[in-house]
Amino acid sequence: MRLLLTLQYLGTRYAGWQTQSNATGVQQVIEEALATIFGSPVRIHGAGRTDAGVHAAAQRAHFDAPFTIPPRGLLLGINQLLPAGIRVMRVEEVADDFHVRFSATSKTYAYRIWNAEVADVFAAETHAHVAKALDHIAMHDAAQLLRGEHDFAIFTVADPEVSSTVRTISRIEVEREGAAITLTVTADGFLRYMVRRIAGSLIEIGRGKFEPARIFDEARWTAPAKGLMLIRVSY
C-alpha cells in the first residue's frame, strides 16, 4: 500500500529535507522511525527538497509500506518515535501510481520577517529579523511584477539537474500584521533559493534601496533560511 504523509517540522536543527552522508536531514529521521515500525528499511519521497534551516507546515511525502497498516495506527506510532521538532499530521492511502513530487500541481511557500527594532524571542526561529522599517506596500507592489511565467534564472544557482529555469507564479502577496511581514508565493514549481532571493530583493525594495522595475536585474540578496516555510503542496 502506498501511503501519503503530511508533515510539519522546524528545520533549525536539520541540514534540510534530504538524507545526507555528513549531516542529519529530516528524511533520514522519518525513515529511521518507519524502519523501527516496519522492521525493515523504508524509503520515502518528499514533495520539496527544503534546504538547511527551512521549515515546513505541510510537507508531503509518500512511501510504499511493506505490509498493510491502519493509517491512524501509523500516525500515532510514528509520532511517539519522532523528535519534538518533527510531526506527522496526517496519513492517507493513495493510488499506486501517485507520486508526491510529480503529481503536484503547485506549491506554496511563506517567507516571514519580524520587522521591529528588537527581535521577538518567540519568532526568532521562524522569522528573519529586519530592524529597519520596511515599506510592505512597496514590497507587495513590486512582487506583482513576478506574477506569471518568467525565467527566474537570476533568483537561483546553477543546477545540472534543472533543465529549465522558467516557472509560473500564480499568486504572490506581501502582507503585514503588526511587526510580522509575510511574503506568500504560489507557483507550479520552485528553483533552489528562489523564494529566499525574491524575499531578499523585496526586503531591499522595502528599504528603498532600488526601484521595483529593476527586480529582475538586482537579485543579489539571499534572505536567511529560517524565515522560509513550505506551507502547502496541492494535487
mmCIF file of C-alpha atoms in Angstrom:
data_model
loop_
_atom_site.group_PDB
_atom_site.id
_atom_site.type_symbol
_atom_site.label_atom_id
_atom_site.label_comp_id
_atom_site.label_asym_id
_atom_site.label_seq_id
_atom_site.Cartn_x
_atom_site.Cartn_y
_atom_site.Cartn_z
ATOM 1 C CA MET A 1 0.000 0.000 0.000
ATOM 2 C CA ARG A 2 1.254 3.487 -0.885
ATOM 3 C CA LEU A 3 0.824 5.994 1.919
ATOM 4 C CA LEU A 4 0.962 9.796 1.837
ATOM 5 C CA LEU A 5 2.232 11.675 4.875
ATOM 6 C CA THR A 6 1.599 15.322 5.720
ATOM 7 C CA LEU A 7 4.466 16.608 7.859
ATOM 8 C CA GLN A 8 5.440 19.552 9.984
ATOM 9 C CA TYR A 9 8.994 20.297 11.048
ATOM 10 C CA LEU A 10 11.221 23.007 12.409
ATOM 11 C CA GLY A 11 14.236 22.977 10.141
ATOM 12 C CA THR A 12 16.556 24.752 12.571
ATOM 13 C CA ARG A 13 18.423 21.631 13.670
ATOM 14 C CA TYR A 14 18.426 19.825 10.338
ATOM 15 C CA ALA A 15 20.559 20.023 7.191
ATOM 16 C CA GLY A 16 17.459 20.230 5.010
ATOM 17 C CA TRP A 17 14.940 17.618 3.928
ATOM 18 C CA GLN A 18 17.195 15.241 2.021
ATOM 19 C CA THR A 19 19.214 12.456 3.628
ATOM 20 C CA GLN A 20 22.935 13.300 3.618
ATOM 21 C CA SER A 21 26.082 11.367 4.407
ATOM 22 C CA ASN A 22 27.667 14.024 6.634
ATOM 23 C CA ALA A 23 24.643 15.629 8.317
ATOM 24 C CA THR A 24 21.125 14.821 9.503
ATOM 25 C CA GLY A 25 18.209 15.509 7.179
ATOM 26 C CA VAL A 26 14.521 15.317 8.057
ATOM 27 C CA GLN A 27 14.039 12.485 5.556
ATOM 28 C CA GLN A 28 16.582 10.348 7.393
ATOM 29 C CA VAL A 29 14.876 10.833 10.765
ATOM 30 C CA ILE A 30 11.479 9.805 9.380
ATOM 31 C CA GLU A 31 12.918 6.788 7.557
ATOM 32 C CA GLU A 32 14.569 5.597 10.767
ATOM 33 C CA ALA A 33 11.224 5.824 12.599
ATOM 34 C CA LEU A 34 9.455 3.929 9.811
ATOM 35 C CA ALA A 35 12.173 1.248 9.821
ATOM 36 C CA THR A 36 11.530 0.736 13.536
ATOM 37 C CA ILE A 37 7.794 0.332 12.925
ATOM 38 C CA PHE A 38 8.062 -1.989 9.905
ATOM 39 C CA GLY A 39 11.211 -3.860 10.926
ATOM 40 C CA SER A 40 12.906 -3.195 7.578
ATOM 41 C CA PRO A 41 14.321 -0.213 5.642
ATOM 42 C CA VAL A 42 11.717 2.135 4.162
ATOM 43 C CA ARG A 43 12.461 4.768 1.505
ATOM 44 C CA ILE A 44 10.294 7.903 1.431
ATOM 45 C CA HIS A 45 9.975 10.527 -1.307
ATOM 46 C CA GLY A 46 9.368 14.198 -0.491
ATOM 47 C CA ALA A 47 7.437 16.813 -2.456
ATOM 48 C CA GLY A 48 10.018 19.537 -1.835
ATOM 49 C CA ARG A 49 13.731 19.445 -1.007
ATOM 50 C CA THR A 50 13.817 22.175 1.610
ATOM 51 C CA ASP A 51 17.299 23.487 2.414
ATOM 52 C CA ALA A 52 19.076 23.567 5.764
ATOM 53 C CA GLY A 53 17.202 25.667 8.291
ATOM 54 C CA VAL A 54 13.979 25.836 6.240
ATOM 55 C CA HIS A 55 10.719 24.781 7.907
ATOM 56 C CA ALA A 56 7.538 23.057 6.732
ATOM 57 C CA ALA A 57 3.938 23.362 7.882
ATOM 58 C CA ALA A 58 2.668 20.860 5.309
ATOM 59 C CA GLN A 59 5.465 18.962 3.592
ATOM 60 C CA ARG A 60 4.220 15.865 1.791
ATOM 61 C CA ALA A 61 5.992 12.513 1.462
ATOM 62 C CA HIS A 62 4.961 9.096 0.177
ATOM 63 C CA PHE A 63 6.284 5.583 0.669
ATOM 64 C CA ASP A 64 5.308 2.002 -0.061
ATOM 65 C CA ALA A 65 4.519 0.190 3.175
ATOM 66 C CA PRO A 66 5.998 -3.349 3.444
ATOM 67 C CA PHE A 67 2.660 -4.557 4.806
ATOM 68 C CA THR A 68 -0.845 -3.213 5.409
ATOM 69 C CA ILE A 69 -1.173 -0.936 8.427
ATOM 70 C CA PRO A 70 -4.107 1.216 9.607
ATOM 71 C CA PRO A 71 -3.268 4.873 8.839
ATOM 72 C CA ARG A 72 -4.360 6.023 12.299
ATOM 73 C CA GLY A 73 -2.166 3.406 13.970
ATOM 74 C CA LEU A 74 0.824 4.548 11.942
ATOM 75 C CA LEU A 75 0.071 8.198 12.751
ATOM 76 C CA LEU A 76 0.078 7.566 16.493
ATOM 77 C CA GLY A 77 3.003 5.164 16.434
ATOM 78 C CA ILE A 78 5.416 7.228 14.364
ATOM 79 C CA ASN A 79 4.864 10.409 16.383
ATOM 80 C CA GLN A 80 5.956 8.560 19.503
ATOM 81 C CA LEU A 81 9.292 7.850 17.810
ATOM 82 C CA LEU A 82 9.959 11.227 16.233
ATOM 83 C CA PRO A 83 11.752 14.127 17.973
ATOM 84 C CA ALA A 84 9.649 17.097 19.082
ATOM 85 C CA GLY A 85 10.611 19.208 16.072
ATOM 86 C CA ILE A 86 9.086 16.767 13.547
ATOM 87 C CA ARG A 87 5.463 15.637 13.431
ATOM 88 C CA VAL A 88 3.339 13.598 11.049
ATOM 89 C CA MET A 89 -0.035 15.349 10.958
ATOM 90 C CA ARG A 90 -1.907 13.039 8.596
ATOM 91 C CA VAL A 91 -1.574 9.614 6.972
ATOM 92 C CA GLU A 92 -3.705 8.619 3.974
ATOM 93 C CA GLU A 93 -3.700 5.827 1.423
ATOM 94 C CA VAL A 94 -3.153 6.868 -2.207
ATOM 95 C CA ALA A 95 -3.096 5.154 -5.601
ATOM 96 C CA ASP A 96 -0.073 3.062 -6.505
ATOM 97 C CA ASP A 97 0.839 5.431 -9.347
ATOM 98 C CA PHE A 98 0.665 8.573 -7.190
ATOM 99 C CA HIS A 99 3.980 10.415 -6.865
ATOM 100 C CA VAL A 100 4.307 13.090 -4.217
ATOM 101 C CA ARG A 101 6.566 15.266 -6.353
ATOM 102 C CA PHE A 102 5.484 14.648 -9.943
ATOM 103 C CA SER A 103 1.746 14.588 -9.184
ATOM 104 C CA ALA A 104 1.865 18.021 -7.523
ATOM 105 C CA THR A 105 0.193 20.891 -9.407
ATOM 106 C CA SER A 106 1.540 23.727 -7.253
ATOM 107 C CA LYS A 107 3.459 24.552 -4.084
ATOM 108 C CA THR A 108 3.135 27.480 -1.716
ATOM 109 C CA TYR A 109 5.914 28.948 0.399
ATOM 110 C CA ALA A 110 5.766 31.697 3.005
ATOM 111 C CA TYR A 111 8.714 33.898 3.913
ATOM 112 C CA ARG A 112 8.280 35.600 7.279
ATOM 113 C CA ILE A 113 10.030 38.716 8.526
ATOM 114 C CA TRP A 114 9.977 40.228 12.003
ATOM 115 C CA ASN A 115 10.183 43.940 11.240
ATOM 116 C CA ALA A 116 10.871 45.704 14.519
ATOM 117 C CA GLU A 117 13.846 47.332 16.185
ATOM 118 C CA VAL A 118 14.152 44.408 18.605
ATOM 119 C CA ALA A 119 13.746 40.776 17.549
ATOM 120 C CA ASP A 120 10.959 38.747 19.123
ATOM 121 C CA VAL A 121 12.167 35.779 21.181
ATOM 122 C CA PHE A 122 9.265 33.546 20.185
ATOM 123 C CA ALA A 123 9.529 34.354 16.482
ATOM 124 C CA ALA A 124 13.317 34.081 16.322
ATOM 125 C CA GLU A 125 13.418 30.546 14.874
ATOM 126 C CA THR A 126 10.841 31.120 12.143
ATOM 127 C CA HIS A 127 11.244 34.791 11.152
ATOM 128 C CA ALA A 128 14.143 36.722 9.661
ATOM 129 C CA HIS A 129 14.741 39.870 11.697
ATOM 130 C CA VAL A 130 14.955 43.215 9.900
ATOM 131 C CA ALA A 131 15.311 46.146 12.291
ATOM 132 C CA LYS A 132 14.836 48.981 9.789
ATOM 133 C CA ALA A 133 11.222 49.802 8.947
ATOM 134 C CA LEU A 134 10.096 48.225 5.674
ATOM 135 C CA ASP A 135 7.506 49.580 3.256
ATOM 136 C CA HIS A 136 5.416 46.438 2.858
ATOM 137 C CA ILE A 137 3.113 48.118 0.322
ATOM 138 C CA ALA A 138 6.063 48.862 -1.966
ATOM 139 C CA MET A 139 7.198 45.263 -1.470
ATOM 140 C CA HIS A 140 3.763 43.927 -2.431
ATOM 141 C CA ASP A 141 3.525 46.145 -5.499
ATOM 142 C CA ALA A 142 6.998 45.106 -6.661
ATOM 143 C CA ALA A 143 6.147 41.437 -6.113
ATOM 144 C CA GLN A 144 3.337 41.682 -8.660
ATOM 145 C CA LEU A 145 5.974 42.120 -11.378
ATOM 146 C CA LEU A 146 6.950 38.485 -10.716
ATOM 147 C CA ARG A 147 3.489 37.056 -11.366
ATOM 148 C CA GLY A 148 3.043 34.911 -14.432
ATOM 149 C CA GLU A 149 5.566 32.917 -16.443
ATOM 150 C CA HIS A 150 9.166 34.181 -16.278
ATOM 151 C CA ASP A 151 12.726 32.948 -16.454
ATOM 152 C CA PHE A 152 13.839 33.039 -12.804
ATOM 153 C CA ALA A 153 17.497 32.164 -13.504
ATOM 154 C CA ILE A 154 18.698 35.260 -11.632
ATOM 155 C CA PHE A 155 16.902 34.023 -8.496
ATOM 156 C CA THR A 156 18.705 30.666 -8.339
ATOM 157 C CA VAL A 157 22.079 28.963 -8.687
ATOM 158 C CA ALA A 158 23.344 26.694 -11.449
ATOM 159 C CA ASP A 159 21.993 23.142 -11.075
ATOM 160 C CA PRO A 160 22.785 20.461 -13.684
ATOM 161 C CA GLU A 161 19.594 18.586 -12.726
ATOM 162 C CA VAL A 162 17.387 21.535 -13.737
ATOM 163 C CA SER A 163 16.541 21.625 -17.456
ATOM 164 C CA SER A 164 14.658 24.937 -17.380
ATOM 165 C CA THR A 165 14.576 27.951 -15.060
ATOM 166 C CA VAL A 166 11.178 29.088 -16.342
ATOM 167 C CA ARG A 167 8.461 28.957 -13.699
ATOM 168 C CA THR A 168 4.933 30.344 -13.352
ATOM 169 C CA ILE A 169 3.939 32.239 -10.207
ATOM 170 C CA SER A 170 0.148 32.254 -9.882
ATOM 171 C CA ARG A 171 -0.048 34.186 -6.618
ATOM 172 C CA ILE A 172 2.375 36.400 -4.709
ATOM 173 C CA GLU A 173 1.463 38.691 -1.832
ATOM 174 C CA VAL A 174 3.177 40.687 0.890
ATOM 175 C CA GLU A 175 1.083 41.372 3.998
ATOM 176 C CA ARG A 176 1.792 42.934 7.373
ATOM 177 C CA GLU A 177 0.254 42.122 10.736
ATOM 178 C CA GLY A 178 1.892 44.187 13.439
ATOM 179 C CA ALA A 179 5.639 43.595 13.266
ATOM 180 C CA ALA A 180 5.248 40.444 11.152
ATOM 181 C CA ILE A 181 5.542 40.752 7.376
ATOM 182 C CA THR A 182 4.705 37.656 5.322
ATOM 183 C CA LEU A 183 5.569 37.024 1.687
ATOM 184 C CA THR A 184 3.393 34.223 0.276
ATOM 185 C CA VAL A 185 4.213 32.691 -3.119
ATOM 186 C CA THR A 186 2.358 30.003 -5.065
ATOM 187 C CA ALA A 187 3.922 28.568 -8.227
ATOM 188 C CA ASP A 188 3.954 25.466 -10.399
ATOM 189 C CA GLY A 189 7.469 24.794 -9.111
ATOM 190 C CA PHE A 190 10.423 26.451 -7.431
ATOM 191 C CA LEU A 191 14.143 26.657 -8.044
ATOM 192 C CA ARG A 192 16.759 26.386 -5.324
ATOM 193 C CA TYR A 193 16.958 29.636 -3.299
ATOM 194 C CA MET A 194 14.229 31.150 -5.496
ATOM 195 C CA VAL A 195 11.910 32.307 -2.710
ATOM 196 C CA ARG A 196 14.781 33.413 -0.480
ATOM 197 C CA ARG A 197 16.234 35.543 -3.284
ATOM 198 C CA ILE A 198 12.829 37.008 -4.076
ATOM 199 C CA ALA A 199 12.457 37.819 -0.377
ATOM 200 C CA GLY A 200 15.940 39.340 -0.265
ATOM 201 C CA SER A 201 15.170 41.585 -3.234
ATOM 202 C CA LEU A 202 11.812 42.650 -1.805
ATOM 203 C CA ILE A 203 13.423 43.499 1.539
ATOM 204 C CA GLU A 204 15.845 45.815 -0.280
ATOM 205 C CA ILE A 205 12.923 47.405 -2.129
ATOM 206 C CA GLY A 206 11.150 47.805 1.212
ATOM 207 C CA ARG A 207 14.222 49.647 2.457
ATOM 208 C CA GLY A 208 14.095 51.928 -0.574
ATOM 209 C CA LYS A 209 17.441 50.672 -1.904
ATOM 210 C CA PHE A 210 16.383 50.261 -5.540
ATOM 211 C CA GLU A 211 13.429 50.698 -7.879
ATOM 212 C CA PRO A 212 10.928 47.840 -8.210
ATOM 213 C CA ALA A 213 11.288 47.858 -12.002
ATOM 214 C CA ARG A 214 14.841 46.522 -11.577
ATOM 215 C CA ILE A 215 13.806 43.453 -9.601
ATOM 216 C CA PHE A 216 14.916 41.085 -12.391
ATOM 217 C CA ASP A 217 18.299 42.837 -12.517
ATOM 218 C CA GLU A 218 19.116 43.210 -8.832
ATOM 219 C CA ALA A 219 18.556 39.751 -7.286
ATOM 220 C CA ARG A 220 21.816 39.749 -5.324
ATOM 221 C CA TRP A 221 20.435 39.120 -1.830
ATOM 222 C CA THR A 222 19.509 35.746 -0.361
ATOM 223 C CA ALA A 223 17.349 36.112 2.749
ATOM 224 C CA PRO A 224 18.141 33.842 5.745
ATOM 225 C CA ALA A 225 16.809 30.276 5.590
ATOM 226 C CA LYS A 226 14.968 30.453 8.910
ATOM 227 C CA GLY A 227 12.275 32.764 7.531
ATOM 228 C CA LEU A 228 11.158 30.271 4.865
ATOM 229 C CA MET A 229 8.393 27.706 5.305
ATOM 230 C CA LEU A 230 6.706 25.282 2.897
ATOM 231 C CA ILE A 231 3.028 25.718 3.719
ATOM 232 C CA ARG A 232 1.120 23.841 1.008
ATOM 233 C CA VAL A 233 1.523 21.241 -1.741
ATOM 234 C CA SER A 234 -1.537 20.951 -3.989
ATOM 235 C CA TYR A 235 -2.621 17.990 -6.124
#
